[in-house]
Amino acid sequence: MSDVALASHTASAGASGTAAGATAPETPSFQPLYQQIKGLLTQRLESGEWRPGEAIPSEQDLAAQFSVSQGTVRKAIDELAGENIVVRRQGKGTFVATHTETKSSMFRFLRMRRNDGQDEYPASDLLDVRRGRATAEIARAIDIKPGDGVLVLRRLLRYGGEPTVLDEITLPAALFKGLTKERFDAYEGSMYGFFETEFGVRMLRAEEQVKAVAADPVTAEALRVGIGAPLLCVERIAYTYGDKPVEFRRGLCTTRSHHYANTLS
């Protein structure tokens, strides 16, 4: 039987959870078959069947599970790898990507660069963690209801010992139960690594917008600049599986020795 003929069979197998291990019902789709396989693999990743850093089954095994060709599975995995959801390791297999493993993953969400072009990982100082209620703006950004519980983290990033970025990070409280300053301070690693390891929330992509603002008194003191000094304001919404927004971040950045860098491809 051909891959095309098996498209409906594969989707229904994923819905039953027998062959694909999917947890949510599926309906027949007119997507290309490899896109259906990609969707079923994403469901299994989201359910935690394969944890960050773990190997997923080989293309041959997955092809047998889904009753499709290895080429179809390979194309699905190629797209997942292109989206930094999985990582191929030559001679070892394919692994669930993690924010804790490589230098490139560290800098994927860090856009501030030294003016000499060198990558520099900043020191992070979590100033406080506060509980609050979502404003209408925050609720829209992270897809919750106004008044729902949120956690607000304030963090200072230092590059070369100099305060460079003051972050205010808002998270839905329901996804981050038990998050405290003490718990974060005890973790060794990046903030996104902390979210992934401690709460099972993996940031897969982000959208940002950048504008110029003037430093208010509180920010000026934190960043050691004058009141009214020009700053970059970088607002970010980060998304996890299913394109669900789970973080709203506003970073105020001084550019005395750093600049915002982005690569378009």
Coordinates of C-alpha atoms in Angstrom, one line a residue:
M1 CA 0.0 0.0 0.0
S2 CA 1.4 3.5 -0.9
D3 CA 2.1 6.4 1.5
V4 CA -0.7 8.4 -0.1
A5 CA -3.2 5.6 0.4
L6 CA -2.1 5.3 4.0
A7 CA -2.7 9.0 4.9
S8 CA -6.1 8.5 6.4
H9 CA -5.0 5.2 8.1
T10 CA -2.0 6.9 9.8
A11 CA -4.1 9.8 11.1
S12 CA -6.7 7.4 12.6
A13 CA -4.0 5.2 14.1
G14 CA -2.6 8.2 15.9
A15 CA -6.1 9.1 17.1
S16 CA -6.6 5.7 18.7
G17 CA -3.2 5.8 20.4
T18 CA -2.3 2.3 19.2
A19 CA 0.3 2.9 16.5
A20 CA 1.2 6.5 17.1
G21 CA 0.8 6.9 20.8
A22 CA -1.2 10.1 20.2
T23 CA -3.3 11.4 23.1
A24 CA -5.7 13.6 21.3
P25 CA -8.3 12.7 18.6
E26 CA -7.3 13.1 15.0
T27 CA -9.5 13.7 12.0
P28 CA -8.6 12.9 8.4
S29 CA -6.5 15.7 6.9
F30 CA -5.6 16.9 3.5
Q31 CA -2.1 17.8 4.7
P32 CA 0.8 16.1 3.0
L33 CA 1.5 12.8 4.7
Y34 CA 4.9 13.9 6.1
Q35 CA 3.1 16.9 7.7
Q36 CA 0.6 14.5 9.4
I37 CA 3.6 12.4 10.7
K38 CA 5.2 15.6 12.0
G39 CA 2.0 16.5 13.8
L40 CA 1.8 13.1 15.4
L41 CA 5.4 13.2 16.5
T42 CA 4.9 16.6 17.9
Q43 CA 1.9 15.3 19.9
R44 CA 4.1 12.6 21.4
L45 CA 6.8 15.1 22.3
E46 CA 4.3 17.4 23.9
S47 CA 2.9 14.6 26.0
G48 CA 6.4 13.9 27.4
E49 CA 6.8 10.5 25.8
W50 CA 10.4 11.6 24.9
R51 CA 11.9 14.0 27.3
P52 CA 14.5 16.8 26.4
G53 CA 17.8 15.2 25.7
E54 CA 16.4 11.7 25.0
A55 CA 16.7 9.8 21.8
I56 CA 13.5 9.3 19.7
P57 CA 13.0 6.0 17.8
S58 CA 15.0 5.5 14.6
E59 CA 13.4 6.5 11.3
Q60 CA 13.1 2.8 10.4
D61 CA 11.2 2.1 13.7
L62 CA 8.9 5.1 13.2
A63 CA 8.2 4.2 9.6
A64 CA 7.1 0.7 10.8
Q65 CA 4.9 2.2 13.6
F66 CA 3.2 4.6 11.2
S67 CA 3.2 2.2 8.2
V68 CA 4.8 4.7 6.0
S69 CA 8.2 4.9 4.2
Q70 CA 11.4 6.0 5.8
G71 CA 11.6 8.9 3.4
T72 CA 8.3 10.2 4.7
V73 CA 9.5 10.0 8.3
R74 CA 12.8 11.6 7.4
K75 CA 11.1 14.6 5.8
A76 CA 9.0 15.0 9.0
I77 CA 12.0 14.8 11.2
D78 CA 13.9 17.2 8.9
E79 CA 11.2 19.9 9.6
L80 CA 11.3 19.2 13.3
A81 CA 15.1 19.6 13.2
G82 CA 14.8 22.8 11.2
E83 CA 12.6 24.2 14.0
N84 CA 15.1 23.2 16.7
I85 CA 12.6 20.7 18.2
V86 CA 14.9 17.8 17.6
V87 CA 18.7 17.5 17.0
R88 CA 20.4 15.0 14.6
R89 CA 23.7 13.6 15.9
Q90 CA 25.7 11.8 13.2
G91 CA 26.1 8.2 14.0
K92 CA 24.0 8.4 17.2
G93 CA 20.5 9.2 16.1
T94 CA 17.9 11.9 16.7
F95 CA 17.4 13.5 20.1
V96 CA 14.9 15.9 21.6
A97 CA 16.5 19.3 21.7
T98 CA 17.2 20.9 25.0
H99 CA 18.1 24.4 26.2
T100 CA 20.8 22.9 28.4
E101 CA 23.1 21.2 26.0
T102 CA 24.9 23.4 23.4
K103 CA 26.4 26.8 23.1
S104 CA 24.3 27.5 20.0
S105 CA 21.1 26.8 22.0
M106 CA 22.3 29.2 24.7
F107 CA 22.6 32.1 22.2
R108 CA 19.5 31.2 20.2
F109 CA 17.2 33.5 22.3
L110 CA 20.0 35.9 23.3
R111 CA 20.1 38.8 20.9
M112 CA 22.4 41.2 22.7
R113 CA 26.0 41.1 21.3
R114 CA 29.2 42.9 22.2
N115 CA 30.0 45.7 19.8
D116 CA 33.2 43.8 18.8
G117 CA 30.9 40.9 17.5
Q118 CA 32.0 38.4 20.1
D119 CA 29.4 36.1 21.8
E120 CA 29.3 36.6 25.5
Y121 CA 26.9 34.7 27.9
P122 CA 25.7 37.1 30.6
A123 CA 25.6 36.6 34.3
S124 CA 21.9 36.5 35.4
D125 CA 20.7 38.0 38.7
L126 CA 17.0 37.2 39.5
L127 CA 15.9 40.2 41.5
D128 CA 12.5 39.0 42.7
V129 CA 9.5 36.9 41.9
R130 CA 6.1 38.4 42.4
R131 CA 2.6 37.0 42.1
G132 CA -0.1 39.0 40.4
R133 CA -3.2 39.1 38.1
A134 CA -3.1 39.3 34.4
T135 CA -3.9 42.7 32.9
A136 CA -5.8 42.8 29.6
E137 CA -2.5 43.3 27.7
I138 CA -0.8 40.4 29.4
A139 CA -3.9 38.2 29.0
R140 CA -3.9 38.8 25.2
A141 CA -0.2 38.2 24.9
I142 CA -0.1 34.8 26.7
D143 CA -3.7 33.6 25.9
I144 CA -5.2 33.6 29.4
K145 CA -8.1 35.4 30.9
P146 CA -7.8 38.9 32.5
G147 CA -7.4 38.4 36.2
D148 CA -5.8 35.0 35.9
G149 CA -2.8 34.4 38.2
V150 CA 0.6 35.2 36.8
L151 CA 4.2 35.2 38.0
V152 CA 6.3 38.3 37.4
L153 CA 10.1 37.8 37.4
R154 CA 12.5 40.7 37.4
R155 CA 16.0 39.9 36.2
L156 CA 19.2 41.8 35.6
L157 CA 21.7 40.6 33.0
R158 CA 25.3 41.6 33.3
Y159 CA 27.8 41.5 30.4
G160 CA 31.4 41.8 31.5
G161 CA 30.1 42.8 34.9
E162 CA 28.2 45.7 33.6
P163 CA 24.3 45.8 34.0
T164 CA 23.0 45.7 30.4
V165 CA 19.5 44.3 30.4
L166 CA 16.6 44.7 32.9
D167 CA 14.0 42.0 32.1
E168 CA 10.4 41.8 33.3
I169 CA 9.1 38.3 32.5
T170 CA 5.4 37.3 33.0
L171 CA 4.4 33.7 33.1
P172 CA 1.0 32.0 33.6
A173 CA 1.0 30.8 37.2
A174 CA -0.9 27.6 36.4
L175 CA 2.1 26.3 34.4
F176 CA 4.8 27.3 36.9
K177 CA 3.5 26.2 40.2
G178 CA 6.2 26.2 42.9
L179 CA 8.5 28.7 41.1
T180 CA 10.3 30.8 43.6
K181 CA 13.4 32.9 43.6
E182 CA 15.1 30.3 45.9
R183 CA 14.3 27.5 43.6
F184 CA 15.7 29.4 40.6
D185 CA 18.8 30.5 42.4
A186 CA 19.5 26.8 43.3
Y187 CA 19.4 25.9 39.6
E188 CA 22.6 26.0 37.5
G189 CA 21.9 26.9 34.0
S190 CA 19.8 29.2 31.8
M191 CA 16.3 30.4 32.6
Y192 CA 14.8 28.5 29.6
G193 CA 16.8 25.5 30.8
F194 CA 15.2 26.0 34.2
F195 CA 11.7 26.2 32.8
E196 CA 12.3 23.1 30.7
T197 CA 13.9 21.0 33.4
E198 CA 11.8 22.0 36.4
F199 CA 8.4 22.6 34.9
G200 CA 8.4 20.7 31.6
V201 CA 7.8 23.9 29.6
R202 CA 10.0 24.1 26.5
M203 CA 10.3 27.4 24.6
L204 CA 10.4 26.6 20.9
R205 CA 10.2 29.9 19.2
A206 CA 9.7 33.6 20.0
E207 CA 8.4 36.7 18.3
E208 CA 10.0 40.1 19.2
Q209 CA 9.4 43.7 18.6
V210 CA 12.0 46.4 19.3
K211 CA 11.4 50.1 20.0
A212 CA 13.3 53.0 21.5
V213 CA 12.4 54.3 25.0
A214 CA 13.8 56.7 27.6
A215 CA 15.0 55.3 30.9
D216 CA 12.7 55.9 33.9
P217 CA 14.2 56.4 37.3
V218 CA 14.0 52.8 38.5
T219 CA 15.5 51.4 35.2
A220 CA 18.2 54.1 35.1
E221 CA 19.4 53.1 38.6
A222 CA 19.4 49.4 37.7
L223 CA 21.3 49.9 34.5
R224 CA 23.5 52.8 35.8
V225 CA 22.5 55.2 33.1
G226 CA 21.0 58.7 33.4
I227 CA 17.3 59.3 33.7
G228 CA 16.0 59.7 30.2
A229 CA 18.9 57.9 28.6
P230 CA 18.0 56.1 25.4
L231 CA 17.3 52.4 25.8
L232 CA 16.1 49.6 23.6
C233 CA 12.8 48.0 24.7
V234 CA 12.6 44.4 23.4
E235 CA 9.2 42.8 23.9
R236 CA 9.0 39.0 23.4
I237 CA 6.3 36.4 23.3
A238 CA 7.7 32.9 23.5
Y239 CA 5.8 29.8 22.4
T240 CA 5.8 26.1 23.4
Y241 CA 4.3 23.1 21.6
G242 CA 1.1 23.7 19.7
D243 CA 2.2 27.3 19.2
K244 CA 0.9 28.1 22.7
P245 CA 2.2 31.4 24.1
V246 CA 3.6 30.9 27.6
E247 CA 5.9 33.9 28.3
F248 CA 5.7 37.7 27.8
R249 CA 9.0 39.4 28.3
R250 CA 9.9 43.1 28.3
G251 CA 13.7 43.8 28.3
L252 CA 15.1 47.3 28.6
C253 CA 18.6 47.3 27.2
T254 CA 21.5 49.8 27.3
T255 CA 23.6 49.9 24.1
R256 CA 26.8 51.6 25.5
S257 CA 28.8 48.5 24.7
H258 CA 26.3 46.1 23.2
H259 CA 23.8 46.0 20.3
Y260 CA 20.8 44.0 19.3
A261 CA 21.6 41.4 16.6
N262 CA 19.4 39.2 14.6
T263 CA 20.0 36.9 11.6
L264 CA 17.4 36.7 8.9
S265 CA 17.4 33.7 6.7

